[in-house]
mmCIF file of C-alpha atoms and ligand atoms in Angstrom:
data_model
loop_
_atom_site.group_PDB
_atom_site.id
_atom_site.type_symbol
_atom_site.label_atom_id
_atom_site.label_comp_id
_atom_site.label_asym_id
_atom_site.label_seq_id
_atom_site.Cartn_x
_atom_site.Cartn_y
_atom_site.Cartn_z
ATOM 1 C CA MET A 1 -75.360 48.395 16.287
ATOM 2 C CA LEU A 2 -73.148 49.697 13.452
ATOM 3 C CA ARG A 3 -74.258 53.220 14.313
ATOM 4 C CA ARG A 4 -73.300 52.830 17.974
ATOM 5 C CA ALA A 5 -69.960 51.212 17.060
ATOM 6 C CA LEU A 6 -69.046 54.072 14.694
ATOM 7 C CA LEU A 7 -70.041 56.743 17.219
ATOM 8 C CA ALA A 8 -67.998 54.995 19.921
ATOM 9 C CA ALA A 9 -64.983 54.649 17.595
ATOM 10 C CA SER A 10 -65.154 58.280 16.463
ATOM 11 C CA ALA A 11 -63.209 59.458 19.544
ATOM 12 C CA SER A 12 -60.146 57.555 18.316
ATOM 13 C CA PRO A 13 -57.431 59.858 16.906
ATOM 14 C CA ARG A 14 -56.546 57.160 14.310
ATOM 15 C CA LEU A 15 -60.097 57.052 12.944
ATOM 16 C CA ARG A 16 -60.176 60.847 12.878
ATOM 17 C CA GLN A 17 -56.925 60.908 10.903
ATOM 18 C CA LEU A 18 -58.229 58.240 8.493
ATOM 19 C CA ILE A 19 -61.532 60.021 7.848
ATOM 20 C CA THR A 20 -60.186 63.558 7.569
ATOM 21 C CA THR A 21 -57.460 62.569 5.085
ATOM 22 C CA ALA A 22 -59.391 60.039 2.947
ATOM 23 C CA PRO A 23 -59.353 61.051 -0.730
ATOM 24 C CA ARG A 24 -63.096 61.324 -1.272
ATOM 25 C CA THR A 25 -64.041 62.720 2.132
ATOM 26 C CA ARG A 26 -64.331 66.237 0.700
ATOM 27 C CA ALA A 27 -67.152 65.292 -1.673
ATOM 28 C CA ILE A 28 -69.136 63.734 1.190
ATOM 29 C CA VAL A 29 -68.486 66.713 3.480
ATOM 30 C CA ASP A 30 -69.684 69.061 0.722
ATOM 31 C CA SER A 31 -72.982 67.219 0.478
ATOM 32 C CA TYR A 32 -73.742 67.935 4.170
ATOM 33 C CA VAL A 33 -71.855 71.181 4.895
ATOM 34 C CA ALA A 34 -72.385 74.620 3.264
ATOM 35 C CA GLY A 35 -68.658 75.495 3.127
ATOM 36 C CA GLU A 36 -65.979 76.822 5.452
ATOM 37 C CA THR A 37 -66.738 80.531 5.717
ATOM 38 C CA ALA A 38 -69.586 82.821 6.776
ATOM 39 C CA ASP A 39 -69.822 83.972 3.156
ATOM 40 C CA ASP A 40 -70.450 80.345 2.103
ATOM 41 C CA ALA A 41 -73.180 80.124 4.759
ATOM 42 C CA VAL A 42 -74.801 83.359 3.525
ATOM 43 C CA ARG A 43 -74.668 82.168 -0.116
ATOM 44 C CA VAL A 44 -76.410 78.883 0.741
ATOM 45 C CA THR A 45 -78.959 80.707 2.925
ATOM 46 C CA ARG A 46 -79.769 83.061 0.060
ATOM 47 C CA ALA A 47 -80.367 80.131 -2.317
ATOM 48 C CA LEU A 48 -82.527 78.202 0.169
ATOM 49 C CA HIS A 49 -84.540 81.318 0.956
ATOM 50 C CA ALA A 50 -85.126 81.878 -2.772
ATOM 51 C CA SER A 51 -86.733 78.432 -2.956
ATOM 52 C CA GLY A 52 -89.115 79.163 -0.084
ATOM 53 C CA LEU A 53 -87.141 77.552 2.755
ATOM 54 C CA LEU A 54 -86.273 78.922 6.191
ATOM 55 C CA VAL A 55 -82.789 78.329 7.594
ATOM 56 C CA THR A 56 -80.979 77.776 10.877
ATOM 57 C CA LEU A 57 -77.178 78.122 10.803
ATOM 58 C CA ASP A 58 -74.660 76.149 12.832
ATOM 59 C CA TYR A 59 -70.996 77.184 12.997
ATOM 60 C CA LEU A 60 -69.348 73.764 13.254
ATOM 61 C CA GLY A 61 -67.308 72.892 16.328
ATOM 62 C CA GLU A 62 -67.972 71.335 19.705
ATOM 63 C CA ASP A 63 -66.199 70.488 22.945
ATOM 64 C CA THR A 64 -64.162 73.705 22.873
ATOM 65 C CA THR A 65 -61.303 73.501 25.369
ATOM 66 C CA ASP A 66 -60.295 77.114 25.960
ATOM 67 C CA ALA A 67 -62.088 80.355 26.795
ATOM 68 C CA ALA A 68 -60.554 82.348 23.929
ATOM 69 C CA GLN A 69 -61.816 79.821 21.391
ATOM 70 C CA ALA A 70 -65.272 79.827 23.030
ATOM 71 C CA ALA A 71 -65.405 83.630 22.707
ATOM 72 C CA ALA A 72 -64.235 83.375 19.074
ATOM 73 C CA VAL A 73 -67.175 81.065 18.292
ATOM 74 C CA ALA A 74 -69.585 83.670 19.712
ATOM 75 C CA ASP A 75 -67.782 86.384 17.670
ATOM 76 C CA GLU A 76 -68.257 84.288 14.534
ATOM 77 C CA TYR A 77 -72.011 84.088 15.159
ATOM 78 C CA VAL A 78 -72.230 87.850 15.785
ATOM 79 C CA GLN A 79 -70.440 88.543 12.495
ATOM 80 C CA LEU A 80 -72.564 86.007 10.644
ATOM 81 C CA LEU A 81 -75.747 87.647 11.967
ATOM 82 C CA GLY A 82 -74.478 91.025 10.735
ATOM 83 C CA LYS A 83 -73.872 89.624 7.238
ATOM 84 C CA LEU A 84 -77.266 87.899 7.116
ATOM 85 C CA ALA A 85 -79.060 91.017 8.355
ATOM 86 C CA ALA A 86 -77.282 93.195 5.764
ATOM 87 C CA GLU A 87 -78.849 90.979 3.069
ATOM 88 C CA GLY A 88 -82.294 91.038 4.680
ATOM 89 C CA LEU A 89 -82.084 87.329 5.516
ATOM 90 C CA THR A 90 -82.850 87.515 9.240
ATOM 91 C CA HIS A 91 -86.050 89.528 9.176
ATOM 92 C CA GLY A 92 -88.918 87.676 10.900
ATOM 93 C CA GLY A 93 -86.671 84.688 11.604
ATOM 94 C CA THR A 94 -86.040 83.748 7.947
ATOM 95 C CA ALA A 95 -82.565 82.613 9.014
ATOM 96 C CA GLU A 96 -81.882 81.933 12.681
ATOM 97 C CA ILE A 97 -78.919 80.552 14.623
ATOM 98 C CA SER A 98 -78.215 77.168 16.277
ATOM 99 C CA VAL A 99 -75.569 77.118 19.026
ATOM 100 C CA LYS A 100 -73.913 74.145 20.716
ATOM 101 C CA PRO A 101 -73.290 75.051 24.384
ATOM 102 C CA THR A 102 -70.011 73.064 24.427
ATOM 103 C CA ALA A 103 -68.768 75.133 21.454
ATOM 104 C CA VAL A 104 -69.149 78.334 23.490
ATOM 105 C CA GLY A 105 -67.452 77.033 26.620
ATOM 106 C CA LEU A 106 -69.786 74.767 28.621
ATOM 107 C CA PHE A 107 -66.984 72.322 29.478
ATOM 108 C CA VAL A 108 -64.009 74.705 29.347
ATOM 109 C CA ARG A 109 -64.207 75.060 33.123
ATOM 110 C CA ALA A 110 -65.658 72.615 35.611
ATOM 111 C CA GLY A 111 -69.237 72.945 36.896
ATOM 112 C CA LEU A 112 -70.885 76.333 37.258
ATOM 113 C CA ALA A 113 -67.855 78.247 35.936
ATOM 114 C CA GLY A 114 -68.224 76.507 32.541
ATOM 115 C CA GLN A 115 -71.948 77.139 32.587
ATOM 116 C CA ASP A 116 -71.353 80.847 33.307
ATOM 117 C CA LEU A 117 -68.838 81.149 30.490
ATOM 118 C CA ALA A 118 -71.203 79.495 27.997
ATOM 119 C CA THR A 119 -74.073 81.699 29.243
ATOM 120 C CA GLN A 120 -72.064 84.910 28.696
ATOM 121 C CA ASN A 121 -71.249 83.864 25.134
ATOM 122 C CA ILE A 122 -74.822 82.767 24.398
ATOM 123 C CA VAL A 123 -76.130 86.115 25.691
ATOM 124 C CA ARG A 124 -73.890 87.911 23.186
ATOM 125 C CA VAL A 125 -75.288 85.789 20.351
ATOM 126 C CA CYS A 126 -78.889 86.276 21.566
ATOM 127 C CA ALA A 127 -78.415 90.068 21.729
ATOM 128 C CA ALA A 128 -77.018 90.135 18.167
ATOM 129 C CA ALA A 129 -79.862 87.899 16.966
ATOM 130 C CA ARG A 130 -82.459 90.185 18.558
ATOM 131 C CA GLU A 131 -80.893 93.201 16.903
ATOM 132 C CA ALA A 132 -81.020 91.366 13.577
ATOM 133 C CA GLY A 133 -84.695 90.450 14.123
ATOM 134 C CA THR A 134 -84.211 86.735 14.612
ATOM 135 C CA THR A 135 -83.769 83.971 17.214
ATOM 136 C CA VAL A 136 -81.299 81.467 18.655
ATOM 137 C CA THR A 137 -81.815 77.763 19.407
ATOM 138 C CA LEU A 138 -79.564 75.772 21.749
ATOM 139 C CA ASP A 139 -78.611 72.402 20.241
ATOM 140 C CA ALA A 140 -78.745 69.265 22.404
ATOM 141 C CA GLU A 141 -75.457 67.381 22.768
ATOM 142 C CA GLY A 142 -74.330 64.371 24.827
ATOM 143 C CA SER A 143 -76.468 63.540 27.877
ATOM 144 C CA ASP A 144 -73.867 65.077 30.251
ATOM 145 C CA ALA A 145 -74.572 68.469 28.624
ATOM 146 C CA ILE A 146 -78.374 68.334 28.857
ATOM 147 C CA GLU A 147 -78.883 69.426 32.470
ATOM 148 C CA PRO A 148 -76.524 72.455 32.265
ATOM 149 C CA THR A 149 -78.020 73.396 28.878
ATOM 150 C CA HIS A 150 -81.507 73.440 30.428
ATOM 151 C CA ARG A 151 -80.191 75.557 33.309
ATOM 152 C CA ILE A 152 -78.773 78.055 30.805
ATOM 153 C CA LEU A 153 -82.089 78.067 28.960
ATOM 154 C CA SER A 154 -84.142 78.753 32.068
ATOM 155 C CA SER A 155 -81.728 81.458 33.262
ATOM 156 C CA LEU A 156 -82.082 83.289 29.913
ATOM 157 C CA ARG A 157 -85.756 82.780 29.081
ATOM 158 C CA ALA A 158 -86.831 85.845 31.128
ATOM 159 C CA ASP A 159 -84.662 88.147 28.973
ATOM 160 C CA TYR A 160 -84.924 86.092 25.770
ATOM 161 C CA PRO A 161 -88.316 84.304 25.790
ATOM 162 C CA ASP A 162 -87.770 83.225 22.175
ATOM 163 C CA LEU A 163 -84.550 81.320 22.980
ATOM 164 C CA GLY A 164 -85.246 77.808 21.684
ATOM 165 C CA CYS A 165 -83.937 74.432 22.768
ATOM 166 C CA VAL A 166 -83.645 70.914 21.382
ATOM 167 C CA ILE A 167 -85.136 67.780 22.900
ATOM 168 C CA GLN A 168 -83.741 64.381 21.892
ATOM 169 C CA ALA A 169 -86.653 61.919 21.888
ATOM 170 C CA SER A 170 -84.261 59.016 22.480
ATOM 171 C CA LEU A 171 -83.479 60.196 26.034
ATOM 172 C CA ARG A 172 -85.762 58.633 28.642
ATOM 173 C CA ARG A 173 -86.208 62.002 30.357
ATOM 174 C CA SER A 174 -87.455 63.767 27.227
ATOM 175 C CA GLU A 175 -91.201 63.204 27.443
ATOM 176 C CA ALA A 176 -91.155 64.902 30.863
ATOM 177 C CA ASP A 177 -88.945 67.687 29.450
ATOM 178 C CA CYS A 178 -91.477 68.218 26.657
ATOM 179 C CA ARG A 179 -94.283 68.615 29.199
ATOM 180 C CA GLU A 180 -92.209 71.157 31.083
ATOM 181 C CA LEU A 181 -91.245 73.093 27.954
ATOM 182 C CA ALA A 182 -94.554 73.028 26.067
ATOM 183 C CA GLY A 183 -95.722 76.341 27.575
ATOM 184 C CA TYR A 184 -96.898 79.403 25.724
ATOM 185 C CA GLY A 185 -94.462 80.707 23.110
ATOM 186 C CA SER A 186 -91.789 78.148 23.977
ATOM 187 C CA ARG A 187 -89.725 77.189 20.925
ATOM 188 C CA VAL A 188 -88.784 73.512 21.121
ATOM 189 C CA ARG A 189 -87.054 71.501 18.405
ATOM 190 C CA LEU A 190 -87.723 67.771 18.636
ATOM 191 C CA CYS A 191 -85.202 65.366 17.088
ATOM 192 C CA LYS A 192 -84.479 61.658 17.598
ATOM 193 C CA GLY A 193 -80.961 62.240 19.007
ATOM 194 C CA ALA A 194 -77.613 61.674 17.311
ATOM 195 C CA TYR A 195 -75.329 60.805 20.250
ATOM 196 C CA ASN A 196 -74.219 57.459 21.635
ATOM 197 C CA GLU A 197 -75.956 57.079 24.993
ATOM 198 C CA PRO A 198 -76.110 54.155 27.432
ATOM 199 C CA GLU A 199 -79.376 52.258 27.850
ATOM 200 C CA SER A 200 -79.647 53.622 31.387
ATOM 201 C CA VAL A 201 -80.475 57.078 30.003
ATOM 202 C CA ALA A 202 -81.693 56.410 26.464
ATOM 203 C CA TYR A 203 -83.770 54.122 24.278
ATOM 204 C CA VAL A 204 -81.436 52.422 21.839
ATOM 205 C CA ALA A 205 -83.707 50.320 19.584
ATOM 206 C CA LYS A 206 -84.952 52.234 16.538
ATOM 207 C CA ARG A 207 -88.585 51.241 17.166
ATOM 208 C CA GLU A 208 -88.421 52.433 20.766
ATOM 209 C CA ILE A 209 -86.898 55.756 19.660
ATOM 210 C CA ASP A 210 -89.569 56.249 16.986
ATOM 211 C CA LEU A 211 -92.330 55.562 19.535
ATOM 212 C CA ALA A 212 -90.723 57.980 21.993
ATOM 213 C CA TYR A 213 -90.592 60.620 19.238
ATOM 214 C CA ALA A 214 -94.308 60.139 18.564
ATOM 215 C CA ARG A 215 -95.120 60.547 22.283
ATOM 216 C CA CYS A 216 -93.032 63.740 22.580
ATOM 217 C CA LEU A 217 -94.548 65.034 19.345
ATOM 218 C CA LYS A 218 -98.038 64.591 20.757
ATOM 219 C CA VAL A 219 -97.150 66.527 23.921
ATOM 220 C CA LEU A 220 -95.629 69.416 21.947
ATOM 221 C CA MET A 221 -98.360 69.621 19.307
ATOM 222 C CA ASN A 222 -101.058 69.649 22.012
ATOM 223 C CA GLY A 223 -99.161 72.251 24.041
ATOM 224 C CA ALA A 224 -99.121 76.025 23.750
ATOM 225 C CA GLY A 225 -95.572 76.401 22.460
ATOM 226 C CA TYR A 226 -94.006 76.544 19.004
ATOM 227 C CA PRO A 227 -92.882 72.996 18.048
ATOM 228 C CA MET A 228 -90.072 72.555 15.519
ATOM 229 C CA LEU A 229 -90.194 68.988 14.239
ATOM 230 C CA ALA A 230 -86.727 67.982 13.125
ATOM 231 C CA THR A 231 -86.882 64.670 11.282
ATOM 232 C CA HIS A 232 -86.567 63.193 7.788
ATOM 233 C CA ASP A 233 -88.716 60.216 8.750
ATOM 234 C CA PRO A 234 -91.715 60.096 6.346
ATOM 235 C CA ARG A 235 -93.975 58.425 8.898
ATOM 236 C CA LEU A 236 -93.294 60.989 11.623
ATOM 237 C CA ILE A 237 -93.774 63.827 9.129
ATOM 238 C CA GLU A 238 -97.178 62.384 8.252
ATOM 239 C CA ILE A 239 -98.115 61.997 11.940
ATOM 240 C CA THR A 240 -97.098 65.636 12.536
ATOM 241 C CA GLY A 241 -99.538 66.783 9.842
ATOM 242 C CA SER A 242 -102.379 64.730 11.371
ATOM 243 C CA LEU A 243 -101.645 65.989 14.893
ATOM 244 C CA ALA A 244 -101.577 69.583 13.639
ATOM 245 C CA THR A 245 -105.056 69.120 12.169
ATOM 246 C CA LEU A 246 -106.389 67.420 15.321
ATOM 247 C CA ALA A 247 -104.941 70.151 17.562
ATOM 248 C CA GLY A 248 -106.366 72.874 15.283
ATOM 249 C CA ARG A 249 -102.916 74.347 14.703
ATOM 250 C CA SER A 250 -102.467 76.932 11.972
ATOM 251 C CA ALA A 251 -99.626 76.454 9.455
ATOM 252 C CA ASP A 252 -97.584 79.215 11.086
ATOM 253 C CA SER A 253 -97.782 77.768 14.620
ATOM 254 C CA PHE A 254 -95.168 75.024 14.091
ATOM 255 C CA GLU A 255 -92.464 74.099 11.613
ATOM 256 C CA TYR A 256 -90.729 71.145 10.018
ATOM 257 C CA GLN A 257 -86.936 71.032 10.029
ATOM 258 C CA MET A 258 -84.400 68.933 8.116
ATOM 259 C CA LEU A 259 -80.645 68.879 7.666
ATOM 260 C CA TYR A 260 -78.900 70.478 4.693
ATOM 261 C CA GLY A 261 -78.334 67.870 1.981
ATOM 262 C CA ILE A 262 -80.829 65.316 3.306
ATOM 263 C CA ARG A 263 -84.089 64.773 1.380
ATOM 264 C CA PRO A 264 -83.906 68.186 -0.378
ATOM 265 C CA ALA A 265 -86.814 67.342 -2.718
ATOM 266 C CA GLU A 266 -89.003 66.555 0.304
ATOM 267 C CA GLN A 267 -87.942 69.871 1.868
ATOM 268 C CA ARG A 268 -89.180 71.747 -1.189
ATOM 269 C CA ARG A 269 -92.331 69.631 -1.480
ATOM 270 C CA LEU A 270 -93.317 70.429 2.113
ATOM 271 C CA ALA A 271 -92.574 74.139 1.673
ATOM 272 C CA ASN A 272 -94.750 74.172 -1.458
ATOM 273 C CA THR A 273 -97.715 72.875 0.548
ATOM 274 C CA GLY A 274 -97.641 76.140 2.537
ATOM 275 C CA VAL A 275 -96.099 74.868 5.772
ATOM 276 C CA ARG A 276 -92.974 76.325 7.365
ATOM 277 C CA MET A 277 -89.904 74.253 6.454
ATOM 278 C CA ARG A 278 -86.498 75.117 7.950
ATOM 279 C CA VAL A 279 -83.140 73.701 6.839
ATOM 280 C CA TYR A 280 -80.305 73.261 9.368
ATOM 281 C CA VAL A 281 -77.179 74.492 7.578
ATOM 282 C CA PRO A 282 -73.776 73.751 9.137
ATOM 283 C CA TYR A 283 -70.629 75.528 7.989
ATOM 284 C CA GLY A 284 -67.011 75.797 9.129
ATOM 285 C CA ALA A 285 -63.805 73.782 9.036
ATOM 286 C CA ASP A 286 -64.441 71.642 12.120
ATOM 287 C CA TRP A 287 -66.830 69.196 10.439
ATOM 288 C CA TYR A 288 -65.497 65.854 11.776
ATOM 289 C CA GLY A 289 -68.022 65.217 14.603
ATOM 290 C CA TYR A 290 -70.941 66.334 12.452
ATOM 291 C CA LEU A 291 -69.885 64.138 9.511
ATOM 292 C CA VAL A 292 -69.445 61.049 11.683
ATOM 293 C CA ARG A 293 -72.967 61.456 13.106
ATOM 294 C CA ARG A 294 -74.397 61.711 9.555
ATOM 295 C CA LEU A 295 -72.437 58.649 8.397
ATOM 296 C CA ALA A 296 -73.559 56.683 11.445
ATOM 297 C CA GLU A 297 -77.224 57.478 10.763
ATOM 298 C CA ARG A 298 -77.250 55.776 7.423
ATOM 299 C CA PRO A 299 -75.513 52.446 6.697
ATOM 300 C CA SER A 300 -75.551 53.178 2.944
ATOM 301 C CA ASN A 301 -73.632 56.448 3.542
ATOM 302 C CA LEU A 302 -71.110 54.537 5.591
ATOM 303 C CA ALA A 303 -70.712 51.833 2.913
ATOM 304 C CA LEU A 304 -70.135 54.526 0.269
ATOM 305 C CA PHE A 305 -67.601 56.200 2.485
ATOM 306 C CA LEU A 306 -65.747 52.959 3.297
ATOM 307 C CA ARG A 307 -65.508 52.181 -0.410
ATOM 308 C CA SER A 308 -63.981 55.619 -0.983
ATOM 309 C CA LEU A 309 -61.289 54.867 1.614
ATOM 310 C CA GLY A 310 -60.089 52.079 -0.632
ATOM 311 C CA SER A 311 -60.024 54.217 -3.777
ATOM 312 C CA LYS A 312 -56.906 56.003 -5.011
ATOM 313 C CA SER A 313 -58.323 59.372 -6.113
HETATM 314 P P1 FDA B 1 -83.946 58.369 10.790
HETATM 315 O O1 FDA B 1 -82.500 58.369 11.163
HETATM 316 O O2 FDA B 1 -84.778 57.180 11.144
HETATM 317 O O3 FDA B 1 -84.033 58.634 9.233
HETATM 318 C C1 FDA B 1 -85.271 58.670 8.506
HETATM 319 C C2 FDA B 1 -84.937 58.768 7.035
HETATM 320 O O4 FDA B 1 -84.261 60.008 6.773
HETATM 321 C C3 FDA B 1 -83.955 57.718 6.533
HETATM 322 O O5 FDA B 1 -84.615 56.544 6.177
HETATM 323 C C4 FDA B 1 -83.325 58.433 5.351
HETATM 324 O O6 FDA B 1 -84.215 58.413 4.235
HETATM 325 C C5 FDA B 1 -83.221 59.844 5.829
HETATM 326 N N1 FDA B 1 -81.927 60.109 6.479
HETATM 327 C C6 FDA B 1 -81.709 60.259 7.818
HETATM 328 N N2 FDA B 1 -80.407 60.532 8.072
HETATM 329 C C7 FDA B 1 -79.793 60.560 6.870
HETATM 330 C C8 FDA B 1 -78.461 60.810 6.473
HETATM 331 N N3 FDA B 1 -77.487 61.082 7.355
HETATM 332 N N4 FDA B 1 -78.156 60.769 5.152
HETATM 333 C C9 FDA B 1 -79.130 60.515 4.225
HETATM 334 N N5 FDA B 1 -80.428 60.264 4.560
HETATM 335 C C10 FDA B 1 -80.753 60.305 5.861
HETATM 336 N N6 FDA B 1 -79.469 65.604 17.055
HETATM 337 C C11 FDA B 1 -79.030 65.876 18.308
HETATM 338 O O7 FDA B 1 -78.674 64.942 19.029
HETATM 339 N N7 FDA B 1 -78.989 67.158 18.777
HETATM 340 C C12 FDA B 1 -79.417 68.213 18.021
HETATM 341 O O8 FDA B 1 -79.369 69.351 18.479
HETATM 342 C C13 FDA B 1 -79.893 67.951 16.717
HETATM 343 N N8 FDA B 1 -80.327 68.952 15.910
HETATM 344 C C14 FDA B 1 -80.962 68.641 14.729
HETATM 345 C C15 FDA B 1 -81.562 69.646 13.979
HETATM 346 C C16 FDA B 1 -82.272 69.318 12.820
HETATM 347 C C17 FDA B 1 -82.954 70.416 12.067
HETATM 348 C C18 FDA B 1 -82.364 67.962 12.396
HETATM 349 C C19 FDA B 1 -83.151 67.575 11.182
HETATM 350 C C20 FDA B 1 -81.738 66.981 13.104
HETATM 351 C C21 FDA B 1 -81.017 67.301 14.265
HETATM 352 N N9 FDA B 1 -80.369 66.312 14.997
HETATM 353 C C22 FDA B 1 -79.902 66.616 16.258
HETATM 354 C C23 FDA B 1 -80.141 64.958 14.400
HETATM 355 C C24 FDA B 1 -81.229 63.993 14.767
HETATM 356 O O9 FDA B 1 -81.157 63.661 16.125
HETATM 357 C C25 FDA B 1 -81.126 62.691 13.955
HETATM 358 O O10 FDA B 1 -79.904 62.084 14.221
HETATM 359 C C26 FDA B 1 -81.259 62.863 12.461
HETATM 360 O O11 FDA B 1 -82.227 63.837 12.153
HETATM 361 C C27 FDA B 1 -81.721 61.551 11.784
HETATM 362 O O12 FDA B 1 -82.925 61.132 12.336
HETATM 363 P P2 FDA B 1 -84.339 61.115 11.558
HETATM 364 O O13 FDA B 1 -85.360 61.708 12.478
HETATM 365 O O14 FDA B 1 -84.225 61.785 10.262
HETATM 366 O O15 FDA B 1 -84.710 59.600 11.435
#
């Protein structure tokens, strides 16, 4: 309930102003975000790689409203890929890229024109990623962005078969999407879903979402694709391991994924068992939407944050 209320309230300019100017916001942002620049992102990637972790990088920003800004986001990714490649951090997919379709123009223009603009920008990022020896994954956003994102994915899969996508288990459509996307070589990241969706399209009770995740997980692990299991939930991580054994999957045929700053000791523990463990690392100045989703996920984070609003330093 609290989670849904915070997500709903996050569109308010007053709440945005309050959160972005609160005295201790910076410390909380720093615990979830690598920094503001591509050099910060490369530095964090280097450190994670040194401790045996794979990385996916997200340049923060969403719901871009003009074409020039959408192109600038794609430029940022191209430059970032160049910097990562120069340090040998992209080879074999060590560090890959996560792109939000609305950040590269999906809703800048109405309908197919927005989709075309986002596609052009995503193609530029995919081409740079291929040159650097790595891959791109399309993030999943609000439910209004899912259908066009899947259209972009299917239009690009012929040229970029390793272009990955994200499925949000909380959406009622997702089990069917998993069946459709579980084909050979298909890279699919499964997460619970961080957006506020109506009951008509999504499960809203935690138990229902967890059960939906387990069903989607089963489809992906029994399929022929490359599942990327994005969760910090200990029970779902354990189920993933059991399903991998039952399906006879080798350790390099799927991966675990977690967010930067969340359960870092568990990230290292998993990596030390010999499985592939990838950390989602966001960077950039436009961290508001990302931070609100992280606060909403965890009541204790929110309580800490609310206390900091009342403090003077
Ligand atoms: P759940 O929220 O039940 O948390 C399980 C446990 O994890 C908690 O008990 C706590 O220990 C820990 N935890 C979770 N969140 C925490 C937090 N914020 N702070 C501290 N501890 C926390 N969503 C989306 O809609 N579209 C997307 O494209 C993506 N992409 C994505 C990539 C990757 C790699 C990950 C890991 C996640 C996403 N997500 C996402 C976010 C996802 O949908 C979901 O909101 C979060 O992962 C939290 O859900 P859990 O599965 O961790 O379960």
